[in-house]
Coordinates of C-alpha atoms and ligand atoms in Angstrom, one line a residue:
M204 CA 154.5 53.9 162.5
K205 CA 151.8 57.0 162.1
S206 CA 152.9 58.7 158.4
A207 CA 153.9 62.7 158.6
T208 CA 150.3 63.2 156.7
T209 CA 148.6 61.0 159.2
R210 CA 150.7 63.0 162.6
A211 CA 149.9 66.1 161.0
A212 CA 146.0 65.4 160.4
A213 CA 146.3 64.0 164.4
A214 CA 147.9 67.5 165.5
S215 CA 144.9 69.2 163.6
A216 CA 142.0 70.9 165.1
L217 CA 140.1 70.9 160.9
A218 CA 140.0 67.5 161.7
A219 CA 139.6 66.4 165.0
S220 CA 136.2 68.6 165.4
T221 CA 133.0 66.9 165.5
A222 CA 131.8 69.2 162.3
W223 CA 134.6 67.1 160.4
K224 CA 134.0 63.9 162.3
A225 CA 130.1 64.3 161.0
L226 CA 131.1 64.9 157.7
Q227 CA 133.7 61.8 157.8
R228 CA 131.9 59.5 159.4
H229 CA 128.7 60.5 156.6
A230 CA 130.7 60.3 153.6
T231 CA 131.5 56.4 154.2
T232 CA 127.1 56.0 154.2
M233 CA 127.8 57.9 151.2
Q234 CA 130.3 56.8 149.3
R235 CA 128.3 53.9 149.1
R236 CA 124.9 55.6 147.9
H237 CA 124.8 55.8 143.6
L238 CA 123.4 59.1 142.4
R239 CA 121.6 56.6 140.2
E240 CA 119.5 55.8 143.5
L241 CA 119.4 59.1 144.8
F242 CA 117.6 60.7 142.2
A243 CA 115.4 57.4 142.0
A244 CA 115.0 58.2 145.9
D245 CA 113.8 61.3 145.0
T246 CA 111.5 63.0 142.0
Q247 CA 112.4 66.4 142.4
R248 CA 115.7 66.2 143.0
G249 CA 116.8 68.2 140.1
E250 CA 115.1 71.3 141.7
R251 CA 115.1 70.8 145.7
F252 CA 119.2 71.2 144.7
A253 CA 119.8 74.2 142.4
I254 CA 119.2 77.5 143.6
E255 CA 119.6 81.3 141.7
A256 CA 121.5 84.5 142.4
A257 CA 122.3 87.6 140.7
G258 CA 121.9 85.4 137.2
W259 CA 123.1 82.6 137.8
Y260 CA 121.3 79.7 138.5
F261 CA 123.7 77.1 140.7
D262 CA 122.5 73.0 139.6
F263 CA 124.5 70.8 142.2
A264 CA 121.6 67.8 141.8
K265 CA 124.9 65.9 140.6
Q266 CA 126.3 66.0 143.0
R267 CA 126.8 63.0 145.6
L268 CA 125.0 64.9 148.4
D269 CA 121.9 64.7 150.0
A270 CA 120.1 66.6 152.6
R271 CA 121.6 65.4 155.0
T272 CA 125.3 66.7 153.5
L273 CA 124.1 69.8 153.3
E274 CA 122.8 70.2 157.3
L275 CA 126.6 68.4 158.3
L276 CA 128.4 71.0 155.2
L277 CA 126.8 74.3 156.9
A278 CA 127.3 73.9 160.4
L279 CA 130.5 72.9 159.5
A280 CA 130.2 77.0 158.1
Q281 CA 129.5 77.9 161.5
V282 CA 132.0 76.2 163.7
R283 CA 134.4 77.1 161.2
G284 CA 133.0 81.1 161.7
V285 CA 132.2 81.2 158.2
P286 CA 129.9 84.0 158.6
E287 CA 132.0 85.4 160.7
R288 CA 134.7 85.8 158.5
V289 CA 132.6 87.0 155.6
A290 CA 130.7 90.1 157.4
A291 CA 135.1 90.6 158.8
M292 CA 136.1 90.6 155.2
F293 CA 133.1 93.0 154.2
A294 CA 133.9 94.9 157.1
G295 CA 137.8 96.3 155.9
E296 CA 139.6 94.4 158.5
R297 CA 143.2 93.1 158.3
I298 CA 141.7 89.9 157.2
N299 CA 145.6 89.2 155.1
S300 CA 146.6 88.4 158.8
T301 CA 150.0 87.5 156.8
E302 CA 150.3 90.9 155.1
D303 CA 148.6 92.1 157.9
R304 CA 145.9 94.3 155.9
P305 CA 142.6 94.0 154.8
A306 CA 141.4 91.9 151.4
L307 CA 139.0 94.3 150.0
H308 CA 138.2 93.7 146.9
V309 CA 134.9 93.6 147.0
A310 CA 134.7 97.4 148.3
L311 CA 136.2 97.7 144.4
R312 CA 132.2 96.8 143.3
M313 CA 130.1 99.5 146.1
P314 CA 127.8 101.8 144.4
R315 CA 129.0 105.4 145.0
R316 CA 126.4 105.6 148.0
R317 CA 128.0 103.5 150.2
R318 CA 130.7 104.5 152.2
L319 CA 133.3 102.2 154.3
L320 CA 136.1 103.8 156.2
V321 CA 139.6 101.4 156.4
D322 CA 142.1 103.7 158.8
G323 CA 139.8 106.2 158.5
R324 CA 139.6 107.1 154.7
D325 CA 136.9 106.1 153.1
V326 CA 137.7 103.3 150.0
V327 CA 134.3 103.8 148.3
A328 CA 135.2 107.6 147.3
E329 CA 138.3 106.6 146.5
V330 CA 137.6 103.9 144.5
H331 CA 134.9 105.9 142.5
A332 CA 137.7 109.8 142.2
V333 CA 139.7 106.6 140.5
L334 CA 136.9 105.1 137.6
A335 CA 136.4 108.1 136.8
R336 CA 138.9 109.3 135.7
M337 CA 139.7 105.5 134.0
A338 CA 136.5 106.1 132.5
A339 CA 137.6 109.8 131.3
W340 CA 141.0 108.4 130.1
C341 CA 139.4 105.5 128.3
E342 CA 136.7 107.7 126.3
R343 CA 140.2 110.4 124.7
V344 CA 141.2 107.0 123.7
R345 CA 138.3 105.5 122.5
T346 CA 136.8 108.8 120.7
G347 CA 140.8 109.2 119.2
A348 CA 141.2 112.7 121.5
W349 CA 144.0 110.7 123.0
R350 CA 146.3 110.6 120.0
G351 CA 150.4 108.9 119.7
H352 CA 153.3 111.3 120.2
T353 CA 153.2 111.6 115.9
G354 CA 149.3 112.7 116.3
E355 CA 147.6 109.4 114.7
R356 CA 145.4 108.1 116.2
I357 CA 145.6 104.6 119.1
R358 CA 145.1 101.9 117.0
H359 CA 146.4 98.8 118.6
V360 CA 146.7 98.7 122.6
V361 CA 149.1 95.9 124.1
N362 CA 148.5 95.2 128.4
I363 CA 151.5 94.4 129.7
G364 CA 151.1 92.2 133.3
I365 CA 151.4 88.7 134.4
G366 CA 149.6 87.1 136.9
G367 CA 146.7 88.8 138.9
S368 CA 148.1 91.6 136.1
D369 CA 147.1 90.1 133.3
L370 CA 145.1 86.8 133.7
G371 CA 142.1 89.2 135.1
P372 CA 142.9 91.6 131.8
V373 CA 142.9 88.6 129.1
M374 CA 139.6 86.6 130.3
A375 CA 137.5 89.1 130.4
F376 CA 139.3 90.6 127.0
E377 CA 138.1 88.3 125.1
A378 CA 135.0 86.8 127.5
L379 CA 133.4 90.0 126.5
R380 CA 134.8 90.8 122.9
H381 CA 131.5 90.7 121.5
Y382 CA 130.7 93.9 123.3
A383 CA 134.7 95.4 122.9
D384 CA 135.1 97.7 119.7
R385 CA 136.2 96.0 117.2
S386 CA 138.5 99.0 115.9
L387 CA 140.7 99.2 119.2
D388 CA 142.7 95.8 118.6
L389 CA 144.5 95.2 122.2
R390 CA 147.0 92.7 122.7
F391 CA 148.2 90.7 126.1
V392 CA 151.7 90.3 126.7
S393 CA 152.7 88.2 129.9
N394 CA 155.5 85.6 129.6
V395 CA 159.3 87.0 130.1
D396 CA 160.3 84.5 127.2
G397 CA 161.4 87.3 124.4
T398 CA 158.8 85.5 121.8
D399 CA 155.4 86.8 123.8
F400 CA 156.9 90.3 122.8
S401 CA 158.5 90.2 120.3
E402 CA 155.2 87.9 118.6
A403 CA 152.3 90.7 120.0
V404 CA 153.9 94.1 117.6
R405 CA 156.0 92.4 115.6
D406 CA 153.1 93.5 113.0
L407 CA 152.4 96.8 115.2
D408 CA 153.0 100.4 114.0
P409 CA 154.2 102.0 116.6
A410 CA 153.4 105.5 116.4
R411 CA 149.8 103.7 116.4
T412 CA 150.0 101.8 119.2
L413 CA 150.0 102.0 122.9
F414 CA 151.1 100.0 126.0
I415 CA 149.6 99.5 129.4
V416 CA 152.3 98.6 132.4
C417 CA 150.1 96.5 134.8
S418 CA 151.9 95.6 138.1
K419 CA 150.5 96.4 141.9
T420 CA 154.2 96.0 143.1
F421 CA 156.1 97.5 139.9
T422 CA 158.9 95.4 140.4
T423 CA 157.6 92.2 138.6
Q424 CA 161.2 90.6 137.0
E425 CA 158.8 89.8 133.8
T426 CA 156.6 92.6 133.1
L427 CA 159.3 95.3 133.6
A428 CA 161.6 92.8 131.9
N429 CA 158.7 93.4 128.4
A430 CA 157.9 97.1 129.7
H431 CA 161.8 98.0 129.1
A432 CA 161.4 96.1 126.3
A433 CA 158.4 98.0 125.1
R434 CA 160.4 101.6 125.6
R435 CA 162.7 99.9 122.8
W436 CA 160.7 99.2 120.8
C437 CA 158.9 102.4 120.9
L438 CA 162.3 104.7 120.9
A439 CA 163.9 102.8 118.4
A440 CA 160.9 103.7 115.7
L441 CA 159.7 107.4 117.1
R442 CA 163.3 108.8 118.4
D443 CA 161.8 110.8 121.3
E444 CA 161.4 110.1 125.4
R445 CA 159.0 112.7 124.8
A446 CA 156.8 109.8 122.6
I447 CA 156.1 107.9 125.8
A448 CA 154.3 109.7 127.8
R449 CA 151.6 109.5 124.8
H450 CA 152.4 105.6 124.4
F451 CA 153.0 104.4 127.9
V452 CA 150.4 104.2 130.8
A453 CA 150.6 102.5 134.1
V454 CA 148.5 101.1 136.6
S455 CA 150.2 100.0 140.2
T456 CA 149.7 100.5 144.1
D457 CA 153.5 102.3 143.5
G458 CA 153.9 105.4 142.4
G459 CA 157.4 105.5 142.6
E460 CA 158.0 102.7 141.4
V461 CA 156.1 104.0 138.3
A462 CA 157.5 107.0 138.0
R463 CA 161.5 105.5 138.6
F464 CA 160.8 103.2 135.0
G465 CA 160.1 106.6 133.3
I466 CA 155.5 107.3 133.6
D467 CA 154.2 110.5 134.0
P468 CA 152.6 110.3 137.2
V469 CA 150.1 112.0 135.5
N470 CA 149.7 108.9 133.3
M471 CA 149.1 106.9 136.0
F472 CA 146.3 104.8 137.4
G473 CA 146.3 103.1 141.0
F474 CA 144.3 101.3 143.6
W475 CA 145.4 100.3 146.9
D476 CA 147.0 97.3 148.7
W477 CA 144.1 95.3 150.3
V478 CA 143.4 94.3 146.6
G479 CA 145.5 91.1 145.5
G480 CA 146.6 90.9 142.0
R481 CA 144.1 87.5 141.7
Y482 CA 141.2 90.0 143.1
S483 CA 142.6 92.3 141.2
M484 CA 140.5 92.7 137.2
D485 CA 137.8 95.1 138.6
S486 CA 140.4 98.2 140.1
A487 CA 142.0 100.1 137.4
I488 CA 143.7 96.2 136.1
G489 CA 140.6 96.3 134.1
L490 CA 141.5 99.7 131.9
S491 CA 142.2 97.4 128.7
T492 CA 138.9 95.7 129.7
M493 CA 137.2 99.3 130.4
L494 CA 138.9 100.0 126.9
A495 CA 137.8 97.5 125.1
I496 CA 133.9 97.2 127.0
G497 CA 133.5 101.6 127.3
P498 CA 132.9 102.6 131.0
A499 CA 128.9 102.2 131.4
R500 CA 129.8 98.6 130.5
F501 CA 132.3 97.7 132.2
A502 CA 130.0 99.3 134.7
D503 CA 127.3 96.4 134.1
M504 CA 130.5 93.9 135.5
L505 CA 131.0 96.1 138.5
A506 CA 127.1 95.9 139.1
G507 CA 127.4 92.0 138.1
F508 CA 129.9 91.6 140.6
H509 CA 128.2 93.5 143.5
A510 CA 125.0 91.8 142.7
M511 CA 126.9 88.4 143.9
D512 CA 128.8 90.6 146.2
E513 CA 125.7 91.6 148.6
H514 CA 124.1 88.0 148.3
F515 CA 126.6 86.4 149.6
R516 CA 126.5 88.9 152.2
T517 CA 123.1 88.6 152.5
A518 CA 121.1 85.3 151.0
P519 CA 120.5 82.4 154.4
A520 CA 123.3 80.2 154.5
A521 CA 120.7 77.8 152.7
R522 CA 120.2 79.5 149.8
N523 CA 123.9 81.3 149.8
L524 CA 125.1 80.5 145.8
P525 CA 129.3 80.9 146.8
L526 CA 128.3 79.5 150.2
L527 CA 126.5 75.8 149.1
H528 CA 129.8 76.1 145.9
G529 CA 132.6 76.5 148.5
L530 CA 131.2 73.6 151.2
I531 CA 130.5 71.2 147.8
A532 CA 134.4 71.8 147.1
I533 CA 135.0 71.1 150.5
W534 CA 132.9 67.6 150.3
N535 CA 134.1 66.8 147.3
S536 CA 137.2 66.9 148.2
N537 CA 137.8 66.6 151.7
F538 CA 135.1 63.3 152.2
L539 CA 135.3 62.0 148.5
G540 CA 138.5 62.3 147.8
M541 CA 138.3 64.6 144.5
Q542 CA 142.2 65.3 143.8
S543 CA 140.8 68.1 141.0
L544 CA 138.1 70.7 140.0
A545 CA 137.1 71.0 135.9
V546 CA 135.7 73.6 134.4
L547 CA 134.5 73.4 131.5
P548 CA 132.9 76.7 130.3
Y549 CA 130.4 75.2 127.0
E550 CA 131.4 78.6 126.1
Q551 CA 133.8 80.0 123.1
Y552 CA 134.3 83.8 124.9
L553 CA 135.5 82.1 128.2
K554 CA 138.5 80.3 126.7
R555 CA 140.8 81.7 129.2
F556 CA 138.0 81.7 132.2
P557 CA 140.1 78.2 133.5
A558 CA 143.3 79.6 133.7
Y559 CA 142.4 83.0 135.7
L560 CA 140.5 80.0 138.2
Q561 CA 143.3 78.2 138.2
Q562 CA 145.6 81.6 140.0
L563 CA 142.5 82.8 141.6
M564 CA 141.6 79.9 143.6
M565 CA 145.5 77.8 143.4
E566 CA 147.1 81.0 144.6
S567 CA 144.5 82.0 147.3
N568 CA 144.2 77.6 148.5
G569 CA 147.1 76.2 147.3
K570 CA 148.1 76.5 151.5
R571 CA 149.7 73.5 153.3
V572 CA 149.7 76.2 157.7
T573 CA 146.8 77.8 159.2
H574 CA 146.6 81.3 160.5
A575 CA 148.6 80.6 163.2
G576 CA 151.1 78.5 160.9
R577 CA 150.1 75.0 162.7
A578 CA 149.5 72.1 159.9
V579 CA 145.8 72.5 157.8
G580 CA 146.1 68.7 159.0
V581 CA 143.5 67.7 156.1
D582 CA 143.8 68.4 152.0
T583 CA 143.8 71.8 150.9
C584 CA 142.9 73.4 147.2
P585 CA 142.1 70.1 144.6
I586 CA 144.2 70.8 141.4
V587 CA 141.8 73.3 138.8
W588 CA 142.1 72.3 135.6
G589 CA 140.6 73.1 132.3
E590 CA 139.1 73.7 128.5
P591 CA 136.2 75.0 127.1
G592 CA 133.4 72.8 125.7
T593 CA 133.3 70.7 123.2
N594 CA 136.6 70.9 122.4
G595 CA 137.7 68.7 126.0
Q596 CA 134.8 66.1 124.7
H597 CA 137.4 65.1 122.4
S598 CA 140.7 64.6 124.9
F599 CA 140.5 64.3 128.2
Y600 CA 137.0 63.6 128.8
Q601 CA 137.3 59.7 128.6
L602 CA 139.6 59.9 131.9
I603 CA 136.6 61.5 133.6
H604 CA 134.3 59.5 132.3
Q605 CA 136.3 56.4 132.3
G606 CA 139.4 56.5 134.0
T607 CA 140.8 56.2 137.9
R608 CA 141.6 59.6 139.0
K609 CA 138.2 61.4 140.3
V610 CA 137.6 64.5 139.2
A611 CA 134.7 66.8 140.0
C612 CA 133.1 68.7 137.4
D613 CA 131.6 72.3 137.2
F614 CA 129.8 73.3 134.3
I615 CA 128.9 76.2 132.8
G616 CA 126.4 77.4 129.9
F617 CA 124.5 80.6 128.8
C618 CA 120.6 80.0 127.1
A619 CA 121.4 83.0 124.6
T620 CA 124.5 83.0 121.8
A621 CA 126.0 86.3 121.2
N622 CA 126.7 84.4 118.0
P623 CA 123.9 81.8 116.7
V624 CA 124.8 79.6 113.5
A625 CA 122.4 77.6 112.6
N626 CA 121.1 75.1 115.3
Q627 CA 124.4 75.1 116.2
H628 CA 123.8 77.0 120.1
D629 CA 121.4 74.1 120.4
L630 CA 124.0 71.2 119.8
L631 CA 126.5 72.7 122.3
I632 CA 124.6 73.1 125.1
A633 CA 123.2 69.2 123.8
N634 CA 126.8 68.2 124.5
L635 CA 127.0 69.6 127.4
F636 CA 123.4 69.1 129.4
A637 CA 124.5 65.3 127.9
Q638 CA 127.2 64.8 129.3
G639 CA 126.7 66.0 133.1
E640 CA 123.8 63.1 132.3
A641 CA 126.4 60.8 130.9
L642 CA 129.2 61.5 134.4
A643 CA 126.5 61.2 136.6
F644 CA 124.4 57.7 135.8
G645 CA 127.0 56.4 133.5
K646 CA 126.0 53.1 131.5
T647 CA 125.9 49.5 133.1
A648 CA 127.0 46.3 132.2
A649 CA 123.4 45.0 132.0
E650 CA 122.0 48.3 129.6
V651 CA 126.1 47.4 127.4
R652 CA 124.8 43.2 127.5
A653 CA 121.1 44.9 126.5
Q654 CA 122.4 46.2 123.5
G655 CA 124.7 42.7 122.5
V656 CA 128.1 44.3 122.6
P657 CA 130.3 41.0 123.2
A658 CA 130.7 40.5 126.4
A659 CA 134.8 40.6 125.9
Q660 CA 134.0 44.6 125.0
A661 CA 131.6 45.3 127.6
P662 CA 133.9 46.0 129.9
H663 CA 135.1 48.7 128.1
R664 CA 132.0 49.7 127.0
V665 CA 130.4 50.5 131.3
F666 CA 130.0 53.4 132.8
E667 CA 130.1 53.5 136.4
G668 CA 128.9 57.0 136.0
N669 CA 128.3 58.2 140.2
R670 CA 131.1 60.8 138.9
P671 CA 129.8 64.3 140.3
S672 CA 129.2 68.1 138.9
S673 CA 127.2 70.8 139.2
T674 CA 125.9 72.6 136.4
L675 CA 125.6 77.3 136.5
L676 CA 123.8 78.7 133.4
A677 CA 122.7 81.8 133.4
R678 CA 120.4 83.6 130.2
R679 CA 123.9 85.1 127.8
L680 CA 127.4 86.1 128.8
D681 CA 127.1 90.3 129.5
P682 CA 129.4 92.4 131.4
H683 CA 126.7 91.9 134.3
A684 CA 126.5 88.0 134.0
L685 CA 130.9 87.8 133.8
G686 CA 131.1 90.0 136.9
A687 CA 128.7 87.7 138.6
L688 CA 130.5 84.7 138.0
V689 CA 134.1 86.3 139.2
A690 CA 132.4 86.5 142.9
L691 CA 131.0 83.8 143.1
Y692 CA 134.4 82.1 142.7
E693 CA 136.3 84.3 144.3
H694 CA 133.6 84.0 147.2
S695 CA 133.5 80.3 146.7
T696 CA 137.4 79.8 147.4
F697 CA 137.1 82.3 150.6
V698 CA 134.9 79.9 152.0
Q699 CA 137.2 77.3 151.0
G700 CA 139.6 79.0 152.9
A701 CA 138.0 80.1 155.9
I702 CA 136.9 76.1 156.1
W703 CA 140.4 75.1 156.4
D704 CA 141.5 78.1 158.2
I705 CA 144.4 79.4 155.6
D706 CA 145.0 83.1 154.2
S707 CA 143.6 83.2 151.0
F708 CA 145.3 86.5 150.2
D709 CA 149.2 85.6 150.7
Q710 CA 151.4 84.0 147.7
W711 CA 154.4 83.2 149.8
G712 CA 154.8 80.1 148.1
V713 CA 156.4 82.1 144.7
E714 CA 158.6 84.0 146.8
L715 CA 161.3 81.2 146.8
G716 CA 162.0 79.9 142.6
K717 CA 161.9 84.6 142.2
V718 CA 164.8 84.6 144.7
L719 CA 167.0 81.2 142.9
A720 CA 166.5 82.8 139.7
K721 CA 167.7 86.4 140.1
R722 CA 171.1 83.9 141.3
I723 CA 170.6 81.4 138.3
G724 CA 169.8 84.6 136.3
A725 CA 172.8 86.2 137.2
E726 CA 175.1 82.7 136.6
L727 CA 173.8 83.4 133.5
G728 CA 174.5 86.0 132.3
A729 CA 177.9 86.4 133.6
A730 CA 180.5 86.8 131.1
R731 CA 182.5 84.0 132.1
M732 CA 182.1 80.8 134.4
P733 CA 181.1 81.4 137.8
P734 CA 181.7 79.2 140.8
L735 CA 178.6 76.7 140.9
A736 CA 177.1 76.0 144.2
H737 CA 173.5 74.8 143.6
D738 CA 173.4 70.8 143.3
S739 CA 174.9 68.4 140.7
S740 CA 171.7 68.6 138.5
T741 CA 171.5 72.4 139.1
N742 CA 175.3 73.0 137.9
A743 CA 174.8 71.0 135.1
L744 CA 171.8 72.3 133.8
I745 CA 173.7 75.7 133.8
R746 CA 177.0 74.3 132.1
R747 CA 175.2 73.0 129.3
Y748 CA 172.9 76.3 128.9
R749 CA 175.9 78.7 128.6
R750 CA 177.3 76.1 126.3
Q751 CA 174.6 75.9 123.7
R752 CA 172.1 79.1 124.6
T753 CA 171.7 81.7 121.5
P754 CA 174.3 84.2 121.2
R755 CA 173.4 87.3 122.6
Q756 CA 172.4 90.0 120.5
Ligands
F6P275 O1 153.2 85.6 141.1 C1 153.0 86.2 142.3 C2 152.1 87.4 141.7 O2 153.3 87.9 143.2 C3 150.9 87.4 142.2 O3 149.7 87.4 142.9 C4 150.5 88.3 141.2 O4 149.0 88.2 140.5 C5 151.5 88.7 139.8 O5 153.0 88.1 141.1 C6 152.0 89.8 138.9 O6 153.0 90.9 140.9 P1 151.9 91.9 139.5 O7 151.4 93.1 140.1 O8 152.9 93.3 141.6 O9 153.3 92.7 139.2

């Protein structure tokens, strides 16, 4: 009897396509080849399998592929209509089919001179109008022209948001901290756990604190709970409703909800339903980023995004960095059986980058049906995870080197550092390069024996190698490089979604939990134990929690 997965695969047009089958056949050959062989057969491999775009050098020579693999992957992209889908995205077509809207984050970084009409409106002009308002407001806060209710200068800024309204802003702030105005102290609150808010504000002076409430919908439970907590905290100290106007600004697509919360729409920065939450860090959701680094550097970041966009839109397929990055991800997960992707930045400032990518990639492509609602029939998004190097080396790299699970790795590094400390940057980058080399080439039993390792220990000391990785290298981490890097991953994610024919811009999978949490929230909040109609496990958890919880304050 066939398993459900096999039946789904049989039903899937993708798995049945000639291009897919050709790759499967090719994969059986490639599975038998070791990276040691591939490098030995081609002394130019390091240069041949590397390209450059928008300041990023992408070395994919240590991936388990050859020229034929690339040919077949590029053919797959053609038959899956990737070029047409890219064109449709840039043209503002409604490519987010289940929500019937465009996914037009590329318009957020188009230069002012460009025009792009969506439903008869020039979205580029609207984008630049918001950017100009953001810049004017940021300058007022940065220069001290904008004051708190009691006339104090703003020194602390707390961004309240979750998901795309948090991960992008906090990642960008950390990444660009070197360029930030250090007289402004930025903090980020996302979790509905009251500890997040309490710890963020415990040492702050309300008279000098400003809250940026970021929410595309302005209905997200966590964000509203934290925004209300902030409001109470602010009013408890400043004792005047008028203080809200000086201490709260909002970023949202919904002016009505913002007004209902009590923030004056004059203090609101808008964006549009065609910007997905996880694609919004370069919209007004990036207000905290602009506040930290200033409007000019924010513009540099947008230019970096745009440079990668233009490369993606115009470069020939065989030299197209995001396209190849996305196709290699397909190769690894669908043909070589890699279940996860580790993103390993050798740059402390990128410490939040893996968390940012988790939402970008897994919320975009963690789907099981196509646009038309049929089973994709093959595996979709790999599990994305990671930590900055070198810390990860002393933790989970053991599994990457010698474990039984297969992990593809993206190493990210920079040639120059903002913080030279003796030779530490050389040490950092030596570790990055060493990891890629060790994963690819390993250490054979013969090499281990030749080192005089006792026979009983030899199996433990062998590294089989042939573990694929790519390396992304740029000159230095600056706003331009960050913008280009994020755009690269956005487009790679898009390419993968296009191959699987899934809607990379919806997120229906988060809905069920939200609905159940509302129902359980009411049951936890009820004065007397209500009748419970969940499963026996959930019922027991609710009863136990009600018996043992912290008394309400
Ligand atoms: O988790 C679901 C989600 O809708 C994300 O896609 C989004 O980034 C996040 O919630 C926050 O949404 P909002 O910006 O509307 O508060």
